Structures are given as C-alpha cells and as structure tokens.
Tab-separated table of C-alpha atoms and ligand atoms in Angstrom:
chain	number	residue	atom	x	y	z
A	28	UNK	CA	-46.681	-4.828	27.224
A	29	UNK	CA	-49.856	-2.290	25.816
A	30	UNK	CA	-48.622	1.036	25.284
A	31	UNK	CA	-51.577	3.250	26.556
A	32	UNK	CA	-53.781	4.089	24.080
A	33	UNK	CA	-53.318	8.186	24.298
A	34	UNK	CA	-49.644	7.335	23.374
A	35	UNK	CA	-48.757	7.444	19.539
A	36	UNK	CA	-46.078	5.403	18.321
A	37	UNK	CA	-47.160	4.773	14.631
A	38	UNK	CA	-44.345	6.752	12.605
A	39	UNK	CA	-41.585	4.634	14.974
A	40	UNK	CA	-43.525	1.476	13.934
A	41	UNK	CA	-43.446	2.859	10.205
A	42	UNK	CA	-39.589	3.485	10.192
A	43	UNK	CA	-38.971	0.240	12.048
A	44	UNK	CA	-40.984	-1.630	9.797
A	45	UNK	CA	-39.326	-0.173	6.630
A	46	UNK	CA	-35.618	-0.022	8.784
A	47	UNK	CA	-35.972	-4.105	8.331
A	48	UNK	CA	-35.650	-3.944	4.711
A	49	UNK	CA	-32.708	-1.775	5.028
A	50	UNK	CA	-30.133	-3.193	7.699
A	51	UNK	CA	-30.360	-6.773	9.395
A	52	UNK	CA	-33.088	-6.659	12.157
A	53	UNK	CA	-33.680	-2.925	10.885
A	54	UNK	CA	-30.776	-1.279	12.777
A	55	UNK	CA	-27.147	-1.103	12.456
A	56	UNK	CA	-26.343	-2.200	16.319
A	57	UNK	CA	-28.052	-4.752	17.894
A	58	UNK	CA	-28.820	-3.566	21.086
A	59	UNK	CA	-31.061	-0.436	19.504
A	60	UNK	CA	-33.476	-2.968	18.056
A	61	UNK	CA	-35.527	-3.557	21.602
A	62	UNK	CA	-34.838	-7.474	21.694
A	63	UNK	CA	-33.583	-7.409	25.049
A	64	UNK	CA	-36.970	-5.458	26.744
A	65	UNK	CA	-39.628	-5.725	24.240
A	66	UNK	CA	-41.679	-3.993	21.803
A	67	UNK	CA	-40.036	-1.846	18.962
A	68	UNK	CA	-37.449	0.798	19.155
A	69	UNK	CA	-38.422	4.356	18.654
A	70	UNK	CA	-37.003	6.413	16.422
A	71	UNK	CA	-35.627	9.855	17.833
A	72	UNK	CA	-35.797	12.958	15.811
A	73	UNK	CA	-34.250	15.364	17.934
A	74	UNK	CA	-32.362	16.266	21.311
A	75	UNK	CA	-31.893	19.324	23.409
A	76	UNK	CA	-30.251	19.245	26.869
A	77	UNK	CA	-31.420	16.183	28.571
A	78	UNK	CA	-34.629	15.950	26.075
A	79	UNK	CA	-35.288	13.514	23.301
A	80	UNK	CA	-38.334	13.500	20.871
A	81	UNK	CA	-39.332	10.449	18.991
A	82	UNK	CA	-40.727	11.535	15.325
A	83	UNK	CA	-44.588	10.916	16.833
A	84	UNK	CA	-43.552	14.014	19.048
A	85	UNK	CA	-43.333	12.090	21.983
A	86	UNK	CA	-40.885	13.810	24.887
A	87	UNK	CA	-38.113	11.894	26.896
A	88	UNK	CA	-35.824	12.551	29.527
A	89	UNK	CA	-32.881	10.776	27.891
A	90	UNK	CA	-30.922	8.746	30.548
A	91	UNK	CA	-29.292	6.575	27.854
A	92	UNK	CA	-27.367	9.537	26.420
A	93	UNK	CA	-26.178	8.261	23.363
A	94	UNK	CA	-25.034	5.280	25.213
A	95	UNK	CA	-22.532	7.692	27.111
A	96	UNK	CA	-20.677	9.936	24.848
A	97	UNK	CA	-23.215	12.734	25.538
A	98	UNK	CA	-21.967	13.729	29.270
A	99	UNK	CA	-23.183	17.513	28.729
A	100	UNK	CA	-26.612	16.479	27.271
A	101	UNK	CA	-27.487	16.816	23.183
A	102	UNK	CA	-26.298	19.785	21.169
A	103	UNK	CA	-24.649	21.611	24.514
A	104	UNK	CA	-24.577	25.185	22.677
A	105	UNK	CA	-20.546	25.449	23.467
A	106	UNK	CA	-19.878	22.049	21.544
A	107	UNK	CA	-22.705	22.713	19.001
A	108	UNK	CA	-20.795	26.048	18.109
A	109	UNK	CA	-17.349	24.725	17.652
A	110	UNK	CA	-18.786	21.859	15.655
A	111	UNK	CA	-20.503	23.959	13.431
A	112	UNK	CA	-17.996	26.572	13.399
A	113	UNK	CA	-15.152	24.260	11.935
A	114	UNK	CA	-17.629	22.707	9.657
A	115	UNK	CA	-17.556	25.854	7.586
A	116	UNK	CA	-13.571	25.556	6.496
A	117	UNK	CA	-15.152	21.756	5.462
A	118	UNK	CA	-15.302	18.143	6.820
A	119	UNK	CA	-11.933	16.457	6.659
A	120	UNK	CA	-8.852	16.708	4.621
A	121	UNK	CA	-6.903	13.101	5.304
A	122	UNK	CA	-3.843	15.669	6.064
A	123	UNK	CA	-2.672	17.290	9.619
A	124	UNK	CA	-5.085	19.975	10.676
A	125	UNK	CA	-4.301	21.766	14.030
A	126	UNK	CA	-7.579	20.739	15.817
A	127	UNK	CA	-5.596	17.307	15.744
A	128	UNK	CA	-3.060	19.200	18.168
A	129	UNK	CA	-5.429	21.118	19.986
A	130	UNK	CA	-6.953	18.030	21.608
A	131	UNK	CA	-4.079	16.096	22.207
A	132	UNK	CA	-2.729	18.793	24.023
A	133	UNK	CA	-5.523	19.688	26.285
A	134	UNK	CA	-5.906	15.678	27.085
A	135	UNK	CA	-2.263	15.187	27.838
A	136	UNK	CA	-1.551	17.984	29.662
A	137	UNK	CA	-4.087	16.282	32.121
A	138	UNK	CA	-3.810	12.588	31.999
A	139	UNK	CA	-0.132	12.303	33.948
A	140	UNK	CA	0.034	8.253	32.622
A	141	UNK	CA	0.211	8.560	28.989
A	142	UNK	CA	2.692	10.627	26.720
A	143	UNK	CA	1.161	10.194	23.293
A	144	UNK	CA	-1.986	9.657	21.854
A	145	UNK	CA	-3.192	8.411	18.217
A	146	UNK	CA	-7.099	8.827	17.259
A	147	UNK	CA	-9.322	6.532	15.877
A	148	UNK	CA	-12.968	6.623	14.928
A	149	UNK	CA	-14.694	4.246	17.104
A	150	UNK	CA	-13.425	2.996	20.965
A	151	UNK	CA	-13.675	-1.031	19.320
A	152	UNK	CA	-10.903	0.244	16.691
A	153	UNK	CA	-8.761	1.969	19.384
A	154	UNK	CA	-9.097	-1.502	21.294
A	155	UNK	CA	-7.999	-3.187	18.577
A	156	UNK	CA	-4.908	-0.835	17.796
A	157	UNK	CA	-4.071	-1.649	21.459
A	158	UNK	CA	-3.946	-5.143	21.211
A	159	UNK	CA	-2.032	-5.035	18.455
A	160	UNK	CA	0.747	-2.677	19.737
A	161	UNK	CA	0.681	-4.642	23.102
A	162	UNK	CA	1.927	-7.438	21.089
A	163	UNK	CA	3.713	-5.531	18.568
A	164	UNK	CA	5.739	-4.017	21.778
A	165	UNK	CA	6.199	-7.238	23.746
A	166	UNK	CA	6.890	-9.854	21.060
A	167	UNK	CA	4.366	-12.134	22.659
A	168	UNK	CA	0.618	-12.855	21.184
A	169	UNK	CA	-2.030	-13.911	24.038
A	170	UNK	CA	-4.161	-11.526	25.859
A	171	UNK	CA	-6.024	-11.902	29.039
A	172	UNK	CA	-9.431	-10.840	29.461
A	173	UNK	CA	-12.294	-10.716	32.080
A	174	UNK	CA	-15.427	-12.355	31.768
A	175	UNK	CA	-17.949	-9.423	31.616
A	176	UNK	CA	-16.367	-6.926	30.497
A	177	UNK	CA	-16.874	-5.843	26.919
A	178	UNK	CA	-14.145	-3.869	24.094
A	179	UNK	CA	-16.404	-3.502	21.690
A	180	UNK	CA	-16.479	-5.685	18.044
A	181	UNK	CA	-12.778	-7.173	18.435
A	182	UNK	CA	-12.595	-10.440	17.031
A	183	UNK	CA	-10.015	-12.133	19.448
A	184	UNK	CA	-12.182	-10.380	22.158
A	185	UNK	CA	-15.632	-11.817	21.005
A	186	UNK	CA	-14.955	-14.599	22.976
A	187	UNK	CA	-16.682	-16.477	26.342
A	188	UNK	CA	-15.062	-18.243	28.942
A	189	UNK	CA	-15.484	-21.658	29.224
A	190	UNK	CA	-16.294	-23.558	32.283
A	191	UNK	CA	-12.736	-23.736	34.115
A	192	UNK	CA	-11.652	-20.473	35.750
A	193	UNK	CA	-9.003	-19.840	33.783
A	194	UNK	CA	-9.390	-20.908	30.521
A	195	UNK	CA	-8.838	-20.199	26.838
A	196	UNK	CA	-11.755	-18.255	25.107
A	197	UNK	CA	-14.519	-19.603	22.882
A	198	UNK	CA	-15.769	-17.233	19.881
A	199	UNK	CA	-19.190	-15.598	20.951
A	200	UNK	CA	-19.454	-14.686	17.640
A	201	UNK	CA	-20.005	-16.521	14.431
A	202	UNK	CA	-17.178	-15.641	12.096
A	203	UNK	CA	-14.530	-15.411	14.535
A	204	UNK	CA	-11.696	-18.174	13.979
A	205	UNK	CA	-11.322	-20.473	16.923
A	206	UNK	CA	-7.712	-20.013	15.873
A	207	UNK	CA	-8.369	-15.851	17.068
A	208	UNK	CA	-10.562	-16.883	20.302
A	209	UNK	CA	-7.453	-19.328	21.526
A	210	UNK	CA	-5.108	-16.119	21.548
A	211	UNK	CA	-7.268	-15.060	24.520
A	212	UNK	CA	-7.501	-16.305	28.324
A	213	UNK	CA	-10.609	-15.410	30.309
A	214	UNK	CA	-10.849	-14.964	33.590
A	215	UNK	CA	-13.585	-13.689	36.039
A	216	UNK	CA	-13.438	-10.790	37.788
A	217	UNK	CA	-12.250	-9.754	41.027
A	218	UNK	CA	-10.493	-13.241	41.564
A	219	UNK	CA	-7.587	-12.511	43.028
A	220	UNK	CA	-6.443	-16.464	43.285
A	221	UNK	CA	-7.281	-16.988	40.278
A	222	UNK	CA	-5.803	-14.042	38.437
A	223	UNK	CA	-2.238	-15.141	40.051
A	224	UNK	CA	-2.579	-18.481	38.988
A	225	UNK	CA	-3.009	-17.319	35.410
A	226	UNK	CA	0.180	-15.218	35.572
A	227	UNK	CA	2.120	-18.034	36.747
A	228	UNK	CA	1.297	-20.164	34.236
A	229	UNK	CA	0.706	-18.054	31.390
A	230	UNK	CA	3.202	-15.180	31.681
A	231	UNK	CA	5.780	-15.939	28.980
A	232	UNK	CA	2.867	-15.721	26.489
A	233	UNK	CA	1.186	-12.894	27.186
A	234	UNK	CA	1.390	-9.310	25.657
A	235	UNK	CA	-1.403	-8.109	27.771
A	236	UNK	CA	-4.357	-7.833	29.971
A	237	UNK	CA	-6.833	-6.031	29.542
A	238	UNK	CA	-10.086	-4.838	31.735
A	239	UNK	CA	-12.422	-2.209	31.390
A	240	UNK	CA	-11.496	-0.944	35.247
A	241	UNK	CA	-14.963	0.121	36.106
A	242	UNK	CA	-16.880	-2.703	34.164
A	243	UNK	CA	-20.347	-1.400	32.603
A	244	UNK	CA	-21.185	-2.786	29.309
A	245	UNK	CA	-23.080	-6.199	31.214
A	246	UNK	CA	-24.287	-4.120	34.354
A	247	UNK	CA	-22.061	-2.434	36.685
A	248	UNK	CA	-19.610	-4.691	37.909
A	249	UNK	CA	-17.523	-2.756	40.187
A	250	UNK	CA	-13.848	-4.063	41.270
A	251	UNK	CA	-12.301	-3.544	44.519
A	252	UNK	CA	-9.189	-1.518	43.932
A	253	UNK	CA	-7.245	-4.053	45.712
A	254	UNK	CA	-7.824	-6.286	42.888
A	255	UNK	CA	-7.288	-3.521	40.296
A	256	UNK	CA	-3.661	-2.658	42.129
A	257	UNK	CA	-2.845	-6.648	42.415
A	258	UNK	CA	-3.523	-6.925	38.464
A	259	UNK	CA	-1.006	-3.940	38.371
A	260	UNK	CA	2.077	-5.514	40.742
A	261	UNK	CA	1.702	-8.724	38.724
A	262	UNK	CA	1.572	-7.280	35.552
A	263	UNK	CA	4.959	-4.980	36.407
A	264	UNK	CA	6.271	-7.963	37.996
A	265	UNK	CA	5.942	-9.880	34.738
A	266	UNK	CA	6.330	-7.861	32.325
A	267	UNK	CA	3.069	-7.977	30.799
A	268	UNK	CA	1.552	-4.559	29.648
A	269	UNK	CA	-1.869	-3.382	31.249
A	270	UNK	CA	-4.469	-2.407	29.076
A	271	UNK	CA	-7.635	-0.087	30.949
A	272	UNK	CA	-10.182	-0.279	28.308
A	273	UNK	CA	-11.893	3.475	29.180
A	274	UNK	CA	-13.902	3.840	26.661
A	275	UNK	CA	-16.626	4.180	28.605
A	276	UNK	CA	-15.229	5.168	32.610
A	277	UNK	CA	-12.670	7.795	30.494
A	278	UNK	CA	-13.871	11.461	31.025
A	279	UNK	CA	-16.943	9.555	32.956
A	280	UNK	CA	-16.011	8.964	36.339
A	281	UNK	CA	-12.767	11.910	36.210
A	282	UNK	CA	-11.097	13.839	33.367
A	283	UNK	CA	-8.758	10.869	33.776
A	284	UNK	CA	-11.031	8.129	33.979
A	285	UNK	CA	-11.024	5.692	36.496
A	286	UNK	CA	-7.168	6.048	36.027
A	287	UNK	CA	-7.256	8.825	38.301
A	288	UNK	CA	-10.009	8.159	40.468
A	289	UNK	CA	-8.206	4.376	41.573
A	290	UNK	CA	-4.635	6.126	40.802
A	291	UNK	CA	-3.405	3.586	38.956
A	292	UNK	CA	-1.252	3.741	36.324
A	293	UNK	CA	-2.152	1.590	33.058
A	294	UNK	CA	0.369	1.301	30.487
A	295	UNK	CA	-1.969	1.357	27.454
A	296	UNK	CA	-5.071	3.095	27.896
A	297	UNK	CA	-8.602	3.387	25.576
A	298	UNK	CA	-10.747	6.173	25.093
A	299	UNK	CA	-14.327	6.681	22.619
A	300	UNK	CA	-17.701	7.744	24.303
A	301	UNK	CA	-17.132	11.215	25.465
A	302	UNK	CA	-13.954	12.289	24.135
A	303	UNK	CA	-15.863	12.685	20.457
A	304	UNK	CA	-18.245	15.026	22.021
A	305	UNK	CA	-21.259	13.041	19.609
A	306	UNK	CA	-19.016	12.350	16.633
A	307	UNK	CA	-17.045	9.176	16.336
A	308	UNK	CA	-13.997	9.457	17.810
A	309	UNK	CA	-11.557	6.735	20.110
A	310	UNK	CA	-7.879	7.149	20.881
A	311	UNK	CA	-5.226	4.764	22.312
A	312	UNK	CA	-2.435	6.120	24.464
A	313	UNK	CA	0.630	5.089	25.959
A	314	UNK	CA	4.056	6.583	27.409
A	315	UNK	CA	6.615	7.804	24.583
A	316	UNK	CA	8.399	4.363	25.075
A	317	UNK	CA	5.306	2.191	24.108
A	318	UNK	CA	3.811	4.589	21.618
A	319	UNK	CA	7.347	4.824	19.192
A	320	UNK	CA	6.462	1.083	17.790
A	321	UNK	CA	3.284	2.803	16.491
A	322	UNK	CA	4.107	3.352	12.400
A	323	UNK	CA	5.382	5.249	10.913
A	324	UNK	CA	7.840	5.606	14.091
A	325	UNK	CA	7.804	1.813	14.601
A	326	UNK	CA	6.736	-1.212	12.918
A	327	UNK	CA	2.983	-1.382	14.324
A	328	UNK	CA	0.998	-0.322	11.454
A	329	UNK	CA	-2.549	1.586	12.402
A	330	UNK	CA	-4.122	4.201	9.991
A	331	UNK	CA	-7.090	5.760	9.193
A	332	UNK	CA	-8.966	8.135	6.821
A	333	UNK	CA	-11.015	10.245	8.781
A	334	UNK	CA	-8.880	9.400	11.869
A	335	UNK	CA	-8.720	13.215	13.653
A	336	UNK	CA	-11.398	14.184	11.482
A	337	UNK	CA	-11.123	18.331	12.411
A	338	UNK	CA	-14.939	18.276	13.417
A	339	UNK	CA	-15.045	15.655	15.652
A	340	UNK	CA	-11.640	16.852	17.137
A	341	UNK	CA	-13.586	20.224	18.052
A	342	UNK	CA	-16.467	18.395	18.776
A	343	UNK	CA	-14.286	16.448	21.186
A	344	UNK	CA	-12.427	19.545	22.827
A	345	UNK	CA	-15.355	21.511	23.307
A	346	UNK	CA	-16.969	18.724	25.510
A	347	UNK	CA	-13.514	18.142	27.555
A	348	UNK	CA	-13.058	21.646	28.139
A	349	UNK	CA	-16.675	21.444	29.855
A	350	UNK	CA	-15.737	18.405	31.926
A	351	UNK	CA	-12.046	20.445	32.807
A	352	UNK	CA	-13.928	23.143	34.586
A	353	UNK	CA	-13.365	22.961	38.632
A	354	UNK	CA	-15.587	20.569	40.436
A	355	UNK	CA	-17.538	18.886	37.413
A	356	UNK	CA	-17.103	15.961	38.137
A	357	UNK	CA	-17.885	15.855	42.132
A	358	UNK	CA	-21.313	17.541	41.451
A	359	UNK	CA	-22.304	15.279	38.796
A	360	UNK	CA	-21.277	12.341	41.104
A	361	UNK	CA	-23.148	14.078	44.349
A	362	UNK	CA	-26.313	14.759	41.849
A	363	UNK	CA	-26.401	10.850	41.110
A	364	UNK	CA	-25.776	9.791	44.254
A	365	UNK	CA	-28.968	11.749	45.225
A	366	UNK	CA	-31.415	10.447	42.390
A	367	UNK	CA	-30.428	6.613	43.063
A	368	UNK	CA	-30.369	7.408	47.110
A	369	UNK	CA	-33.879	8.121	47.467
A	370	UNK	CA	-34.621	5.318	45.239
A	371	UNK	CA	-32.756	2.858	46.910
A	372	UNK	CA	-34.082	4.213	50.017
A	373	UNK	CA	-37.490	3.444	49.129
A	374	UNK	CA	-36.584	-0.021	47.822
A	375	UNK	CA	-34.860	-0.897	51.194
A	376	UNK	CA	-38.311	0.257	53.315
A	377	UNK	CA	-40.582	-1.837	51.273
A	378	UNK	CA	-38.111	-4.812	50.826
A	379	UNK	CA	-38.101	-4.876	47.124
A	380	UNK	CA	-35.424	-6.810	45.651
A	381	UNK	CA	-33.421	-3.400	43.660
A	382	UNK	CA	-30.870	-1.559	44.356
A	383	UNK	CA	-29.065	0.884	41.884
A	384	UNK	CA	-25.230	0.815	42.066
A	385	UNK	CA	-23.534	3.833	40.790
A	386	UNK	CA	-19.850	5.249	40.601
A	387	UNK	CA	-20.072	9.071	39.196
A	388	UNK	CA	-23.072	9.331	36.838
A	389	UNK	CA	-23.009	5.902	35.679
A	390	UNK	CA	-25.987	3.908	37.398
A	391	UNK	CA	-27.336	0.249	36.840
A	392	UNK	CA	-30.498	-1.596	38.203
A	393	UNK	CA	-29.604	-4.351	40.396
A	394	UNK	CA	-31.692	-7.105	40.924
A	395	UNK	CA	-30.672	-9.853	42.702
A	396	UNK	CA	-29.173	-7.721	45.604
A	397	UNK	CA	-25.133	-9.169	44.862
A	398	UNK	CA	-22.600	-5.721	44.953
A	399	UNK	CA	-19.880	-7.008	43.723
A	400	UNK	CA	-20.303	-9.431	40.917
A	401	UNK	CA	-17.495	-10.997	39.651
A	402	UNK	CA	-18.734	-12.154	36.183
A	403	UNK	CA	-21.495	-12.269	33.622
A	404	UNK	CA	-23.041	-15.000	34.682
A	405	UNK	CA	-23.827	-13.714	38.229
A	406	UNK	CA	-26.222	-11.236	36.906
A	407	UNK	CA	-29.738	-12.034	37.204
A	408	UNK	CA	-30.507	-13.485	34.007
A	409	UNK	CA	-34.578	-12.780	34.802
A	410	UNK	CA	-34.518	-9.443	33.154
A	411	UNK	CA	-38.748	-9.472	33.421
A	412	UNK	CA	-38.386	-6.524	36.116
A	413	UNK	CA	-35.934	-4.377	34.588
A	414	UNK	CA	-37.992	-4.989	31.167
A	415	UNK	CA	-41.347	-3.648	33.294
A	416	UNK	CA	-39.492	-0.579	34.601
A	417	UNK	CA	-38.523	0.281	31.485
A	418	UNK	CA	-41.692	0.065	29.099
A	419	UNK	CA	-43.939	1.941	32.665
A	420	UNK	CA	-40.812	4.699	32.033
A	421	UNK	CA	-41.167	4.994	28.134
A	422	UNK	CA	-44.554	5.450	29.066
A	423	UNK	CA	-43.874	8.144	31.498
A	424	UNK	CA	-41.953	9.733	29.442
A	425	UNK	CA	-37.795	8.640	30.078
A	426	UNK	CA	-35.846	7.300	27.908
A	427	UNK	CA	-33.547	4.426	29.234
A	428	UNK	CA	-31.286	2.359	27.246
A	429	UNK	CA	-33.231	-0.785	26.060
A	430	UNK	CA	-31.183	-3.612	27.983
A	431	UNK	CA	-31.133	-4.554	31.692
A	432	UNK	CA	-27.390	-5.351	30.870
A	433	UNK	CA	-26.743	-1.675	30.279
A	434	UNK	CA	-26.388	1.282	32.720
A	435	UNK	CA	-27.732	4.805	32.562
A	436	UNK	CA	-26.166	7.659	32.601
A	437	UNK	CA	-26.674	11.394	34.177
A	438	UNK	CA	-25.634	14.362	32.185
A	439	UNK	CA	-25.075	17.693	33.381
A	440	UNK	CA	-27.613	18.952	31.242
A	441	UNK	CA	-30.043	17.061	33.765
A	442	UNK	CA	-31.851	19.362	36.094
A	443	UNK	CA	-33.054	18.314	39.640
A	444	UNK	CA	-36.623	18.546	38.492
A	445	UNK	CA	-36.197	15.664	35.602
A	446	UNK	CA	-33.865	13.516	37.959
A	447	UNK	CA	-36.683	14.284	40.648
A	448	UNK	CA	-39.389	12.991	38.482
A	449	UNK	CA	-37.811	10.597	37.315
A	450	UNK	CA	-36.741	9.078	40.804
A	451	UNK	CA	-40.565	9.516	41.285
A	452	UNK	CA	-41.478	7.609	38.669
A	453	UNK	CA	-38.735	4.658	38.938
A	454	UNK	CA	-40.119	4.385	42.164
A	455	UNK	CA	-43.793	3.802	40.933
A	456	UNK	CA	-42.651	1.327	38.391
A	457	UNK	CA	-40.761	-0.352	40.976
A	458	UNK	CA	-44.154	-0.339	43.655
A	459	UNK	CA	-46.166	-1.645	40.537
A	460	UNK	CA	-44.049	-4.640	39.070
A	461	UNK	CA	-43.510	-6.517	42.673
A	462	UNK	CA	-46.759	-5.454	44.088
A	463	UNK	CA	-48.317	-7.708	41.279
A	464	UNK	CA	-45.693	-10.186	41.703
A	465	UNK	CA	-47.647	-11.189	44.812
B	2	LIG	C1	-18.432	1.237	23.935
B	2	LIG	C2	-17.222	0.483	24.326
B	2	LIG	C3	-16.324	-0.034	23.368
B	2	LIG	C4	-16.605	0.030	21.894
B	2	LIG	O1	-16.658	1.332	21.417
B	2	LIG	P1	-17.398	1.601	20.006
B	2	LIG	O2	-17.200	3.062	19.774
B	2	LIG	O3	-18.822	1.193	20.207
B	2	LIG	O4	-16.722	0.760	18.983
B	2	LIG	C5	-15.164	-0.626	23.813
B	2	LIG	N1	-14.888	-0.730	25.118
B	2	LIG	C6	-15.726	-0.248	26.059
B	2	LIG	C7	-15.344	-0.368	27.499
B	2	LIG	C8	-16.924	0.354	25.696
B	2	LIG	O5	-17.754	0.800	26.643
C-alpha cells in the first residue's frame, strides 16, 4: 500500500534498513517486523498516555500497548515515579530485596487460588517453570495443549496439531526435537467430546493441561465456561493439574484474571504482560502444596539472575495498585464495549463482513463472522482486510499491532475522544476496503 505522500517515514526506513544488519529480519521478535500486514515497521521514540511517536515525529494512538503489559498507558506518572524512584538505590542485587515481598503480598492477598508465587523475567519462562513443576509434582511427563492458543517460546509447546483431533504434536519450530513435540497432545478448543476422550485415554500420562482461558495470541477465541469448568471436573477427577496460562487475560480482564471472572480455580497459574508494569517480569503460582517441590524447598530446580529485579517489582506494584482501585476494571470493560459497539453497529447496517469480539479491553477484528472458534485454523486465513484497516489507520494516525492474528487493547490512559476517533476512523477504513471489493 502508498503511504500518502505528506507522511514521512524515512528515519523508520533508515533504522529498519540498518536493524537488518543487526538482528535476523532486523528485529528481535518476529511479529514487530510487519510481515504479517505489509510495509516496514516503524520505529517508536517515545510514549505518553495512550500516545506513541515514531522518530519521523509522526503521532499514534497506541492500541497495541506494548502488546498488553501497558494497561495504564506509557510512563503512567505513579509507575514512572516508583520506577525511577528505586532506580536510585541501583538496578538489581541477585540477593532478597523487599520490593520482592511487597508484590507478592499485594498479589496474593487478592488472588484467593494461589498461595505462593516465584518471579521470572518473561511470561514464556514462567510457562516453562510450570511445565516443569507440573511434572516435577505429578511424576508423569505429557502435557495437553489447545490448538490456538499460544505460551510463548516453549519448546515442547512449539508444536501443531496434526490432522486427527486428538493427536500428538508436531514441532512448529525448527530446532525443536520431535522427541520434545511427542511429550505434548493437542487438542482443539471448546471440544467437549473430544477433550473427554483424551482424558480417558491419556490420563495416566499426563502432568498437565494447559490453556490460555481467554485465548488471544491467534485472535480472540473465546471458550464457553462450560467447557472451561468440564476441563476442571476432569482434570480433579484425574488427577491431572490445570495450568491457566494468564499471561495475557491476568490483571486484563480482573485483578485475578479470567480466574476470577469464570471463578475457576486453576491449580498452576501464569502471569507476564501487566504484572511488570513495562519491565520484564512473569511469575508462576500455585497453592503451598504444589509450590514446596519448587527448589530449594523441593527438587524442581528454577532460578534466575535478575528474577525480582527491585525495579521491575515496583514497576509491577505500582501498575497493580492502579488496577486494585474500586471499579477499574468494569469501566475499562464498559469503555470497550462502547468503542467496538458503535463499530459493530455500523458493520451490521451496511452488511460488512466484521465484527469485533471483545471481553474487558481486549478486542480482535473478526472476519468471517464465526464467535466462537474452536481452533487456529478456523480463522480467516485472508488477512487482505484486516491488512487494509490497518495501513488506512497508520495513516490516520493509530497504532495497531501489525498482525490480524493479534488483538488490541484499551488502556485507561485512553480518553473517549481518541477511542471516538478512532471508532470513526475504523469505520471509514472498514466503508473503504469492501466498498472497493465490489
Ligand atoms: C505473551 C504470552 C506468553 C509469552 O510471554 P513472553 O513474555 O512474551 O515470553 C505466554 N503465554 C501467553 C498467554 C502470552 O500471551
């Protein structure tokens, strides 16, 4: 697509350019690098609130938000304080510091399923920590997965299904061991017949399942909660432990994830995203039971260097206090549910083919009109619509994540006049891709 002349992008197309030499396909994840929509990725020099600026000075309404940790928009003055603040006794000290305490405290005194925490850096290494004390707890090595849903860089979770519906995983990955990919079943979502026939054949193997309970890393694949609750009786039933992967629902959809908005009780849960407040932070937690095989209680070794790094602890408990405070999370859920209401409105009068879903301030673009989509493969692979949206909105002026397989997010720093004009706009682009369809 031509970017309209009046619009400078030549210092992004610099950086890019010289970025190639640097990393593979000039970035250091894949998904920043444009493939998926188009064009090349612009580089972002600062953010304030719900504002981005690319280094050509361009200005964004940033819906992609970090890619969801930022759920109180970039540098929030109450988080940018206490970062800076305990940057000035220094950065990290690989011993205990007290800001470790402070956040585990203020999490578990409000998430009534889990007893004990440990942090990580990243939500893909508090997924893997998971796996590995699922197994370490129950003796037993397979893991069950959902097609769909992603857990980040995991090599025994890199894995596809294959054509059967319940069936042992291939790698997705080069470099991942068929040997790893075999230790995992995939299923599809939301199947309930097929989920028990897996647990009757499969049970005496597996440590755990685990699903990302509000799916949103290949569009927004929303569960019924019947099938969320069945996965719970059979796991109890079985013995096998349940894993919600929240790294991305966790602090997103309630202060307990969508834990607490289903109420159901996981016995291993992941966090990332917005419990590092913008610095790189994950945690796994479990009750006292599960969590005592963890070393050096147990015989589950996990460890890290900058693992409760003091910054992005405070960085982490400023933004949870924020998301704490009485009604948060309704009026950030009522606030979406405006924006993509008028849109979808609009959509349904003119009979175009797009509907956002949304739970809380997560939102995707749906194109192929199907609500509940039980696995990757039922997306609409024809991403040419979402692709136009999103080049007429970078044009505009918002900033969505580049991939039709990702969702958008609203922040509370988002006022009613940027999610207005944006609705306005989304709405143009819409009107303008399938009128010239015809
Ligand atoms: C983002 C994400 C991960 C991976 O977290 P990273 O911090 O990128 O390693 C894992 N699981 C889910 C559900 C995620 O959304």
């Amino acid at each position: 697509m031509n970017t309209p002349s009046s619009i400078n992008r030549s210092r992004s197309a610099e950086l890019f350019e010289a970025a190639k030499g640097y990393f593979p396909g000039g970035v250091n994840s894949p998904v920043r690098a444009f493939k998926s929509v188009g064009g090349t990725p612009l580089f972002i020099a600062k953010g304030d609130g719900a504002q981005i600026w690319d280094e050509d000075g361009n200005e964004f309404i940033d819906f992609c938000c970090s890619w969801g940790p930022l759920i109180h928009g970039h540098n929030h003055p109450y988080v940018f304080e206490k970062i800076v603040g305990t940057l000035q006794n220094g950065a990290s000290f690989g011993a205990p510091t007290k800001k470790e305490n402070e956040l585990a405290d203020f999490m578990l005194a409000r998430l009534p399923f889990i007893d004990k925490i440990r942090f990580t850096s990243s939500g893909t290494e508090a997924v893997m920590s998971a796996l590995r004390l699922a197994r370490g707890a129950t003796g037993k090595e397979k893991i069950l997965k959902f097609d769909g849903c992603y857990h980040g860089h995991v090599d025994a979770l890199l894995v596809q299904a294959g054509s059967g519906l319940v069936t042992f995983g291939t790698s997705s990955s080069a470099g991942v061991p068929e040997a790893f990919a075999n230790q995992t079943l995939v299923l599809p979502l939301n199947n309930e017949a097929a989920l028990i026939a897996c647990f009757e054949e499969h049970h005496q193997n597996l440590a755990a399942v685990i699903i990302e309970p509000i799916p949103a890393n290949n569009g927004l694949l929303l569960q019924d909660r019947s099938f969320l609750l069945l996965l719970r009786s059979l796991c109890t039933k079985f013995g096998v432990l349940l894993i919600f992967d929240e790294v991305i629902s966790g602090f997103r959809v309630a202060f307990g994830g969508a834990s607490e908005l289903y109420g159901i009780q996981p016995d291993i849960v992941t966090y990332g995203k917005i419990i590092g407040g913008g610095l790189p932070v994950g945690a796994y937690g479990a009750s006292n039971s599960i969590m005592s095989h963890v070393s050096p209680e147990g015989p589950v070794y996990q460890a890290g260097t900058l693992s409760g790094n003091p910054v992005a602890m405070a960085a982490g408990l400023a933004q949870l206090e924020l998301c704490a405070a009485d009604g948060f999370y309704a009026n950030l859920a009522k606030r979406t549910q405006q924006f993509v209401d008028q849109i979808n409105q609009f959509a349904q009068e003119k009979s175009f083919p797009v509907e956002l879903i949304c739970i809380g301030s997560i939102f995707w673009f749906s194109f192929n009109g199907k609500k509940r989509i039980s696995a990757a493969n039922q997306i609409n692979s024809d991403m040419s619509a979402f692709n136009f949206i999103h080049h007429f909105l970078l044009d505009n002026g918002v900033y969505f994540g580049p991939s039709g397989y990702e969702v958008g997010f609203v922040s509370s720093a988002h006022t009613d006049n940027q999610l207005q004009y944006t609705a306005e706009k989304i709405m143009m682009a819409i009107e303008t891709y399938y009128k010239n369809q015809h």
